PDB file of C-alpha atoms in Angstrom:
ATOM      1  CA  ALA O   1    -121.371 -89.838 -70.226  1.00 71.00           C
ATOM      2  CA  GLN O   2    -124.092 -87.628 -68.870  1.00 83.00           C
ATOM      3  CA  THR O   3    -127.680 -88.319 -69.871  1.00 92.00           C
ATOM      4  CA  VAL O   4    -130.900 -86.420 -69.327  1.00 96.00           C
ATOM      5  CA  THR O   5    -134.271 -88.160 -69.253  1.00 96.00           C
ATOM      6  CA  GLN O   6    -137.691 -86.603 -69.595  1.00 97.00           C
ATOM      7  CA  SER O   7    -140.197 -89.393 -69.130  1.00 95.00           C
ATOM      8  CA  GLN O   8    -143.318 -87.392 -70.006  1.00 96.00           C
ATOM      9  CA  PRO O   9    -143.543 -86.845 -73.789  1.00 95.00           C
ATOM     10  CA  GLU O  10    -146.769 -84.863 -73.352  1.00 97.00           C
ATOM     11  CA  MET O  11    -148.564 -83.088 -70.514  1.00 97.00           C
ATOM     12  CA  SER O  12    -151.670 -80.968 -70.359  1.00 97.00           C
ATOM     13  CA  VAL O  13    -153.056 -78.598 -67.745  1.00 97.00           C
ATOM     14  CA  GLN O  14    -156.073 -76.376 -67.340  1.00 97.00           C
ATOM     15  CA  GLU O  15    -155.412 -72.673 -67.611  1.00 97.00           C
ATOM     16  CA  ALA O  16    -154.629 -71.126 -64.202  1.00 97.00           C
ATOM     17  CA  GLU O  17    -153.747 -74.517 -62.707  1.00 97.00           C
ATOM     18  CA  THR O  18    -150.324 -75.822 -61.707  1.00 98.00           C
ATOM     19  CA  VAL O  19    -148.310 -78.414 -63.592  1.00 98.00           C
ATOM     20  CA  THR O  20    -145.019 -80.161 -62.863  1.00 98.00           C
ATOM     21  CA  LEU O  21    -142.662 -81.444 -65.546  1.00 98.00           C
ATOM     22  CA  SER O  22    -140.179 -84.158 -64.587  1.00 98.00           C
ATOM     23  CA  CYS O  23    -136.501 -84.494 -65.414  1.00 98.00           C
ATOM     24  CA  THR O  24    -133.862 -86.893 -64.195  1.00 97.00           C
ATOM     25  CA  TYR O  25    -130.208 -86.993 -65.110  1.00 97.00           C
ATOM     26  CA  ASP O  26    -127.266 -89.286 -64.715  1.00 95.00           C
ATOM     27  CA  THR O  27    -123.841 -88.004 -63.800  1.00 92.00           C
ATOM     28  CA  SER O  28    -120.887 -88.915 -61.630  1.00 91.00           C
ATOM     29  CA  GLU O  29    -119.921 -85.268 -61.237  1.00 89.00           C
ATOM     30  CA  SER O  30    -120.753 -83.137 -58.209  1.00 87.00           C
ATOM     31  CA  ASP O  31    -120.548 -79.672 -59.725  1.00 88.00           C
ATOM     32  CA  TYR O  32    -122.802 -78.815 -62.641  1.00 91.00           C
ATOM     33  CA  TYR O  33    -125.664 -76.646 -63.886  1.00 91.00           C
ATOM     34  CA  LEU O  34    -129.223 -77.569 -64.795  1.00 94.00           C
ATOM     35  CA  PHE O  35    -131.580 -75.645 -67.043  1.00 94.00           C
ATOM     36  CA  TRP O  36    -135.098 -75.610 -68.365  1.00 96.00           C
ATOM     37  CA  TYR O  37    -135.554 -74.201 -71.858  1.00 95.00           C
ATOM     38  CA  LYS O  38    -138.890 -73.483 -73.537  1.00 95.00           C
ATOM     39  CA  GLN O  39    -139.480 -73.948 -77.253  1.00 94.00           C
ATOM     40  CA  PRO O  40    -142.790 -72.394 -78.403  1.00 92.00           C
ATOM     41  CA  PRO O  41    -144.297 -73.071 -81.836  1.00 87.00           C
ATOM     42  CA  SER O  42    -141.965 -70.444 -83.288  1.00 85.00           C
ATOM     43  CA  ARG O  43    -139.166 -72.933 -82.425  1.00 83.00           C
ATOM     44  CA  GLN O  44    -137.117 -70.348 -80.575  1.00 87.00           C
ATOM     45  CA  MET O  45    -135.157 -71.697 -77.575  1.00 90.00           C
ATOM     46  CA  ILE O  46    -135.870 -69.553 -74.536  1.00 92.00           C
ATOM     47  CA  LEU O  47    -134.213 -69.972 -71.151  1.00 92.00           C
ATOM     48  CA  VAL O  48    -136.805 -70.454 -68.421  1.00 95.00           C
ATOM     49  CA  ILE O  49    -134.747 -71.128 -65.319  1.00 94.00           C
ATOM     50  CA  ARG O  50    -131.295 -72.201 -64.201  1.00 92.00           C
ATOM     51  CA  GLN O  51    -129.972 -74.021 -61.117  1.00 93.00           C
ATOM     52  CA  GLU O  52    -126.400 -74.365 -59.887  1.00 90.00           C
ATOM     53  CA  ALA O  53    -125.829 -77.767 -58.253  1.00 91.00           C
ATOM     54  CA  TYR O  54    -123.908 -76.280 -55.327  1.00 88.00           C
ATOM     55  CA  LYS O  55    -126.908 -74.196 -54.306  1.00 88.00           C
ATOM     56  CA  GLN O  56    -129.323 -75.875 -51.937  1.00 85.00           C
ATOM     57  CA  GLN O  57    -132.050 -73.309 -52.513  1.00 91.00           C
ATOM     58  CA  ASN O  58    -134.379 -74.056 -55.394  1.00 95.00           C
ATOM     59  CA  ALA O  59    -134.395 -71.471 -58.169  1.00 93.00           C
ATOM     60  CA  THR O  60    -137.544 -69.464 -58.890  1.00 94.00           C
ATOM     61  CA  GLU O  61    -138.501 -67.093 -61.693  1.00 92.00           C
ATOM     62  CA  ASN O  62    -141.935 -65.572 -61.240  1.00 94.00           C
ATOM     63  CA  ARG O  63    -144.439 -68.396 -61.920  1.00 97.00           C
ATOM     64  CA  PHE O  64    -141.682 -70.915 -62.595  1.00 97.00           C
ATOM     65  CA  SER O  65    -139.859 -72.840 -59.891  1.00 97.00           C
ATOM     66  CA  VAL O  66    -137.805 -75.993 -59.666  1.00 97.00           C
ATOM     67  CA  ASN O  67    -137.547 -78.863 -57.226  1.00 97.00           C
ATOM     68  CA  PHE O  68    -133.885 -79.843 -57.288  1.00 96.00           C
ATOM     69  CA  GLN O  69    -133.104 -83.110 -55.523  1.00 95.00           C
ATOM     70  CA  LYS O  70    -129.359 -83.641 -55.953  1.00 94.00           C
ATOM     71  CA  ALA O  71    -129.154 -87.046 -54.301  1.00 94.00           C
ATOM     72  CA  ALA O  72    -132.007 -88.347 -56.412  1.00 95.00           C
ATOM     73  CA  LYS O  73    -130.649 -86.581 -59.533  1.00 96.00           C
ATOM     74  CA  SER O  74    -134.035 -85.057 -60.140  1.00 97.00           C
ATOM     75  CA  PHE O  75    -134.848 -81.582 -61.448  1.00 97.00           C
ATOM     76  CA  SER O  76    -138.562 -80.921 -61.948  1.00 98.00           C
ATOM     77  CA  LEU O  77    -140.154 -77.708 -63.200  1.00 98.00           C
ATOM     78  CA  LYS O  78    -143.321 -76.359 -61.624  1.00 98.00           C
ATOM     79  CA  ILE O  79    -145.421 -73.855 -63.539  1.00 98.00           C
ATOM     80  CA  SER O  80    -148.002 -72.070 -61.409  1.00 97.00           C
ATOM     81  CA  ASP O  81    -151.073 -70.236 -62.702  1.00 97.00           C
ATOM     82  CA  SER O  82    -150.594 -71.707 -66.180  1.00 97.00           C
ATOM     83  CA  GLN O  83    -151.225 -69.350 -69.073  1.00 97.00           C
ATOM     84  CA  LEU O  84    -151.974 -69.998 -72.736  1.00 96.00           C
ATOM     85  CA  GLY O  85    -148.541 -68.595 -73.611  1.00 95.00           C
ATOM     86  CA  ASP O  86    -146.899 -71.377 -71.629  1.00 97.00           C
ATOM     87  CA  ALA O  87    -147.849 -73.891 -74.312  1.00 97.00           C
ATOM     88  CA  ALA O  88    -144.555 -75.174 -75.725  1.00 97.00           C
ATOM     89  CA  MET O  89    -141.978 -77.947 -75.733  1.00 96.00           C
ATOM     90  CA  TYR O  90    -139.924 -77.857 -72.557  1.00 98.00           C
ATOM     91  CA  PHE O  91    -136.392 -79.196 -72.543  1.00 97.00           C
ATOM     92  CA  CYS O  92    -134.341 -80.034 -69.493  1.00 97.00           C
ATOM     93  CA  ALA O  93    -130.577 -79.612 -69.942  1.00 95.00           C
ATOM     94  CA  TYR O  94    -127.381 -80.353 -68.031  1.00 94.00           C
ATOM     95  CA  ARG O  95    -123.912 -78.884 -68.204  1.00 90.00           C
ATOM     96  CA  LEU O  96    -120.701 -79.404 -66.287  1.00 86.00           C
ATOM     97  CA  SER O  97    -119.463 -76.377 -64.431  1.00 78.00           C
ATOM     98  CA  ASN O  98    -115.804 -76.479 -65.365  1.00 73.00           C
ATOM     99  CA  PHE O  99    -114.528 -74.105 -67.983  1.00 68.00           C
ATOM    100  CA  GLY O 100    -113.679 -75.889 -71.194  1.00 68.00           C
ATOM    101  CA  ASN O 101    -116.427 -78.464 -70.870  1.00 67.00           C
ATOM    102  CA  GLU O 102    -119.434 -76.361 -71.629  1.00 79.00           C
ATOM    103  CA  LYS O 103    -121.685 -78.353 -73.904  1.00 88.00           C
ATOM    104  CA  LEU O 104    -125.342 -78.667 -72.971  1.00 92.00           C
ATOM    105  CA  THR O 105    -126.886 -82.137 -72.897  1.00 94.00           C
ATOM    106  CA  PHE O 106    -130.636 -82.023 -73.494  1.00 96.00           C
ATOM    107  CA  GLY O 107    -133.501 -84.370 -72.773  1.00 96.00           C
ATOM    108  CA  THR O 108    -136.031 -85.316 -75.434  1.00 95.00           C
ATOM    109  CA  GLY O 109    -138.569 -82.754 -74.271  1.00 96.00           C
ATOM    110  CA  THR O 110    -142.094 -82.580 -72.884  1.00 97.00           C
ATOM    111  CA  ARG O 111    -144.861 -81.026 -74.940  1.00 97.00           C
ATOM    112  CA  LEU O 112    -147.111 -78.946 -72.681  1.00 98.00           C
ATOM    113  CA  THR O 113    -150.656 -78.140 -73.751  1.00 97.00           C
ATOM    114  CA  ILE O 114    -152.727 -75.521 -71.935  1.00 97.00           C
ATOM    115  CA  ILE O 115    -156.465 -76.182 -71.920  1.00 97.00           C
ATOM    116  CA  PRO O 116    -158.533 -72.965 -71.896  1.00 95.00           C
TER     117      PRO O 116
ATOM    118  CA  GLY G   1    -126.809 -56.681 -80.298  1.00 51.00           C
ATOM    119  CA  ALA G   2    -130.414 -57.609 -79.656  1.00 78.00           C
ATOM    120  CA  GLY G   3    -129.816 -61.339 -79.750  1.00 90.00           C
ATOM    121  CA  VAL G   4    -128.132 -64.164 -81.596  1.00 94.00           C
ATOM    122  CA  SER G   5    -128.894 -64.055 -85.307  1.00 95.00           C
ATOM    123  CA  GLN G   6    -128.545 -66.808 -87.848  1.00 97.00           C
ATOM    124  CA  SER G   7    -128.720 -66.869 -91.613  1.00 96.00           C
ATOM    125  CA  PRO G   8    -130.232 -68.122 -93.714  1.00 97.00           C
ATOM    126  CA  ARG G   9    -133.332 -69.016 -91.711  1.00 96.00           C
ATOM    127  CA  TYR G  10    -134.254 -71.677 -94.263  1.00 97.00           C
ATOM    128  CA  LYS G  11    -132.058 -73.513 -96.717  1.00 97.00           C
ATOM    129  CA  VAL G  12    -133.109 -76.072 -99.284  1.00 98.00           C
ATOM    130  CA  THR G  13    -130.318 -77.785-101.155  1.00 97.00           C
ATOM    131  CA  LYS G  14    -129.727 -80.805-103.289  1.00 97.00           C
ATOM    132  CA  ARG G  15    -127.820 -83.808-102.095  1.00 97.00           C
ATOM    133  CA  GLY G  16    -124.111 -83.425-102.755  1.00 97.00           C
ATOM    134  CA  GLN G  17    -124.042 -79.630-102.526  1.00 98.00           C
ATOM    135  CA  ASP G  18    -122.068 -77.718 -99.895  1.00 98.00           C
ATOM    136  CA  VAL G  19    -123.852 -75.353 -97.496  1.00 98.00           C
ATOM    137  CA  ALA G  20    -122.587 -72.643 -95.164  1.00 98.00           C
ATOM    138  CA  LEU G  21    -124.621 -71.569 -92.164  1.00 98.00           C
ATOM    139  CA  ARG G  22    -123.817 -68.325 -90.417  1.00 98.00           C
ATOM    140  CA  CYS G  23    -124.134 -67.295 -86.787  1.00 98.00           C
ATOM    141  CA  ASP G  24    -123.758 -63.777 -85.409  1.00 97.00           C
ATOM    142  CA  PRO G  25    -123.529 -63.909 -81.587  1.00 96.00           C
ATOM    143  CA  ILE G  26    -124.657 -61.342 -79.059  1.00 93.00           C
ATOM    144  CA  SER G  27    -122.176 -58.494 -78.933  1.00 91.00           C
ATOM    145  CA  GLY G  28    -119.500 -59.148 -76.316  1.00 89.00           C
ATOM    146  CA  HIS G  29    -120.175 -62.861 -76.017  1.00 91.00           C
ATOM    147  CA  VAL G  30    -116.894 -64.743 -76.169  1.00 91.00           C
ATOM    148  CA  SER G  31    -118.279 -68.274 -76.353  1.00 92.00           C
ATOM    149  CA  LEU G  32    -120.208 -69.618 -79.317  1.00 95.00           C
ATOM    150  CA  TYR G  33    -121.859 -73.022 -79.671  1.00 96.00           C
ATOM    151  CA  TRP G  34    -123.398 -75.023 -82.488  1.00 98.00           C
ATOM    152  CA  TYR G  35    -126.174 -77.582 -81.958  1.00 97.00           C
ATOM    153  CA  ARG G  36    -128.298 -79.693 -84.277  1.00 97.00           C
ATOM    154  CA  GLN G  37    -131.930 -80.516 -83.536  1.00 95.00           C
ATOM    155  CA  ALA G  38    -133.862 -83.212 -85.327  1.00 92.00           C
ATOM    156  CA  LEU G  39    -137.630 -82.977 -85.375  1.00 87.00           C
ATOM    157  CA  GLY G  40    -139.128 -84.075 -82.073  1.00 84.00           C
ATOM    158  CA  GLN G  41    -135.755 -84.251 -80.338  1.00 90.00           C
ATOM    159  CA  GLY G  42    -133.677 -82.035 -78.108  1.00 92.00           C
ATOM    160  CA  PRO G  43    -130.673 -80.183 -79.516  1.00 94.00           C
ATOM    161  CA  GLU G  44    -127.420 -82.141 -79.795  1.00 96.00           C
ATOM    162  CA  PHE G  45    -124.044 -80.502 -79.323  1.00 95.00           C
ATOM    163  CA  LEU G  46    -121.780 -80.166 -82.353  1.00 97.00           C
ATOM    164  CA  THR G  47    -118.902 -77.839 -81.441  1.00 96.00           C
ATOM    165  CA  TYR G  48    -117.985 -74.680 -79.575  1.00 93.00           C
ATOM    166  CA  PHE G  49    -115.520 -71.794 -79.585  1.00 94.00           C
ATOM    167  CA  ASN G  50    -114.007 -69.517 -77.022  1.00 91.00           C
ATOM    168  CA  TYR G  51    -113.018 -66.420 -78.951  1.00 92.00           C
ATOM    169  CA  GLU G  52    -111.555 -67.799 -82.188  1.00 94.00           C
ATOM    170  CA  ALA G  53    -110.317 -71.072 -80.699  1.00 93.00           C
ATOM    171  CA  GLN G  54    -112.349 -74.195 -81.323  1.00 94.00           C
ATOM    172  CA  GLN G  55    -112.412 -75.844 -77.897  1.00 91.00           C
ATOM    173  CA  ASP G  56    -114.460 -78.951 -78.534  1.00 91.00           C
ATOM    174  CA  LYS G  57    -115.559 -80.501 -81.809  1.00 93.00           C
ATOM    175  CA  SER G  58    -116.431 -83.894 -80.437  1.00 92.00           C
ATOM    176  CA  GLY G  59    -120.049 -83.596 -81.570  1.00 94.00           C
ATOM    177  CA  LEU G  60    -119.338 -83.092 -85.262  1.00 97.00           C
ATOM    178  CA  PRO G  61    -120.725 -86.269 -86.849  1.00 95.00           C
ATOM    179  CA  ASN G  62    -118.047 -86.720 -89.529  1.00 95.00           C
ATOM    180  CA  ASP G  63    -115.410 -84.874 -91.509  1.00 95.00           C
ATOM    181  CA  ARG G  64    -117.988 -83.343 -93.852  1.00 98.00           C
ATOM    182  CA  PHE G  65    -118.835 -80.964 -91.012  1.00 98.00           C
ATOM    183  CA  SER G  66    -116.519 -78.115 -90.076  1.00 98.00           C
ATOM    184  CA  ALA G  67    -116.806 -74.801 -88.274  1.00 98.00           C
ATOM    185  CA  GLU G  68    -114.743 -71.675 -87.953  1.00 97.00           C
ATOM    186  CA  ARG G  69    -114.774 -68.390 -86.092  1.00 96.00           C
ATOM    187  CA  PRO G  70    -111.723 -66.594 -87.474  1.00 95.00           C
ATOM    188  CA  GLU G  71    -112.089 -63.243 -85.721  1.00 92.00           C
ATOM    189  CA  GLY G  72    -113.781 -64.409 -82.574  1.00 89.00           C
ATOM    190  CA  SER G  73    -117.194 -63.081 -83.536  1.00 93.00           C
ATOM    191  CA  ILE G  74    -119.203 -64.448 -86.486  1.00 97.00           C
ATOM    192  CA  SER G  75    -119.034 -68.199 -87.009  1.00 98.00           C
ATOM    193  CA  THR G  76    -119.714 -70.380 -90.034  1.00 98.00           C
ATOM    194  CA  LEU G  77    -120.747 -74.023 -89.941  1.00 98.00           C
ATOM    195  CA  THR G  78    -120.032 -75.721 -93.264  1.00 98.00           C
ATOM    196  CA  ILE G  79    -121.436 -79.017 -94.425  1.00 98.00           C
ATOM    197  CA  GLN G  80    -119.790 -80.483 -97.496  1.00 98.00           C
ATOM    198  CA  ARG G  81    -121.415 -82.951 -99.858  1.00 98.00           C
ATOM    199  CA  THR G  82    -124.729 -82.776 -98.039  1.00 98.00           C
ATOM    200  CA  GLU G  83    -126.810 -85.892 -97.485  1.00 97.00           C
ATOM    201  CA  GLN G  84    -130.510 -86.253 -96.726  1.00 96.00           C
ATOM    202  CA  ARG G  85    -129.712 -87.295 -93.142  1.00 96.00           C
ATOM    203  CA  ASP G  86    -128.195 -83.835 -92.595  1.00 97.00           C
ATOM    204  CA  SER G  87    -131.688 -82.292 -92.732  1.00 97.00           C
ATOM    205  CA  ALA G  88    -132.369 -80.699 -89.354  1.00 97.00           C
ATOM    206  CA  MET G  89    -132.553 -77.414 -87.479  1.00 96.00           C
ATOM    207  CA  TYR G  90    -129.065 -76.036 -86.847  1.00 98.00           C
ATOM    208  CA  ARG G  91    -128.891 -73.798 -83.796  1.00 97.00           C
ATOM    209  CA  CYS G  92    -126.248 -71.416 -82.632  1.00 97.00           C
ATOM    210  CA  ALA G  93    -125.906 -70.129 -79.080  1.00 95.00           C
ATOM    211  CA  SER G  94    -123.589 -67.643 -77.413  1.00 93.00           C
ATOM    212  CA  SER G  95    -122.596 -66.775 -73.878  1.00 90.00           C
ATOM    213  CA  LEU G  96    -120.311 -64.496 -71.927  1.00 84.00           C
ATOM    214  CA  GLY G  97    -118.204 -67.524 -71.092  1.00 76.00           C
ATOM    215  CA  LEU G  98    -116.638 -67.566 -67.654  1.00 68.00           C
ATOM    216  CA  THR G  99    -117.304 -64.626 -65.360  1.00 63.00           C
ATOM    217  CA  VAL G 100    -116.754 -63.961 -61.674  1.00 59.00           C
ATOM    218  CA  ASP G 101    -119.745 -64.162 -59.377  1.00 56.00           C
ATOM    219  CA  TRP G 102    -120.424 -62.081 -56.291  1.00 54.00           C
ATOM    220  CA  ALA G 103    -118.413 -64.446 -54.065  1.00 54.00           C
ATOM    221  CA  GLY G 104    -115.348 -64.231 -56.285  1.00 52.00           C
ATOM    222  CA  GLY G 105    -115.838 -67.650 -57.749  1.00 54.00           C
ATOM    223  CA  GLY G 106    -116.039 -68.647 -61.381  1.00 55.00           C
ATOM    224  CA  LEU G 107    -119.463 -68.754 -62.981  1.00 62.00           C
ATOM    225  CA  LEU G 108    -120.273 -70.156 -66.366  1.00 64.00           C
ATOM    226  CA  GLU G 109    -122.738 -67.890 -68.078  1.00 77.00           C
ATOM    227  CA  THR G 110    -125.964 -69.034 -69.675  1.00 83.00           C
ATOM    228  CA  GLN G 111    -126.150 -69.890 -73.356  1.00 88.00           C
ATOM    229  CA  TYR G 112    -128.651 -67.879 -75.390  1.00 91.00           C
ATOM    230  CA  PHE G 113    -129.924 -69.420 -78.570  1.00 93.00           C
ATOM    231  CA  GLY G 114    -130.540 -67.994 -82.007  1.00 94.00           C
ATOM    232  CA  PRO G 115    -133.638 -68.731 -84.114  1.00 93.00           C
ATOM    233  CA  GLY G 116    -131.920 -71.538 -86.002  1.00 95.00           C
ATOM    234  CA  THR G 117    -131.428 -72.441 -89.643  1.00 97.00           C
ATOM    235  CA  ARG G 118    -133.768 -75.105 -90.963  1.00 96.00           C
ATOM    236  CA  LEU G 119    -131.852 -77.180 -93.503  1.00 97.00           C
ATOM    237  CA  LEU G 120    -133.592 -79.483 -95.940  1.00 97.00           C
ATOM    238  CA  VAL G 121    -131.515 -81.696 -98.190  1.00 97.00           C
ATOM    239  CA  LEU G 122    -133.427 -83.124-101.136  1.00 96.00           C
TER     240      LEU G 122
END
């Protein structure tokens, strides 16, 4: 079974600084997707960024980027120029790529606090 | 539609009562997923549908939980004889399912989540 581990229950960063959230996963599969979702105090689940395992290039979305290390089964999220609106729970998630096996497996989350 | 909608947003019920939670996916999304999220935890998969067919219900905790999507659009998650341990946030997500990417290969589309239904069983 696939598992996702987020070893940092809480992180904090000064506004405008950079922070990196860690995620590791365990799988015997070679083809899969990885995601970071953000859950602000409103408890919505918002997609931040997505990475296909077959792509060597790390995904980026504006201030958000990932460091995907397939051999190490590591998928960290870097937030640059942190803003107050980035304060939220961040969940790392994994999914197999084959049709018919589409469930997301989530980690336990990292609570990010932005210090003004 | 604008996004995934769920109703009710909050539900308080007494132990032993049945509850029905509704999910209205984004228009055109063929795949629909149900997750449950306990406080302080990540969402856990319950079941999912492609069109009206229930493809995987391995995450349903027991036979008190059931889900349907009879016309391939709106879905209902039903919990019978509720227990206090059923209290959680129930989330629905939808996606376009499998599409074809620019290289002609299959691409599983991203799941977009609704606001959730917070269920409290007294």
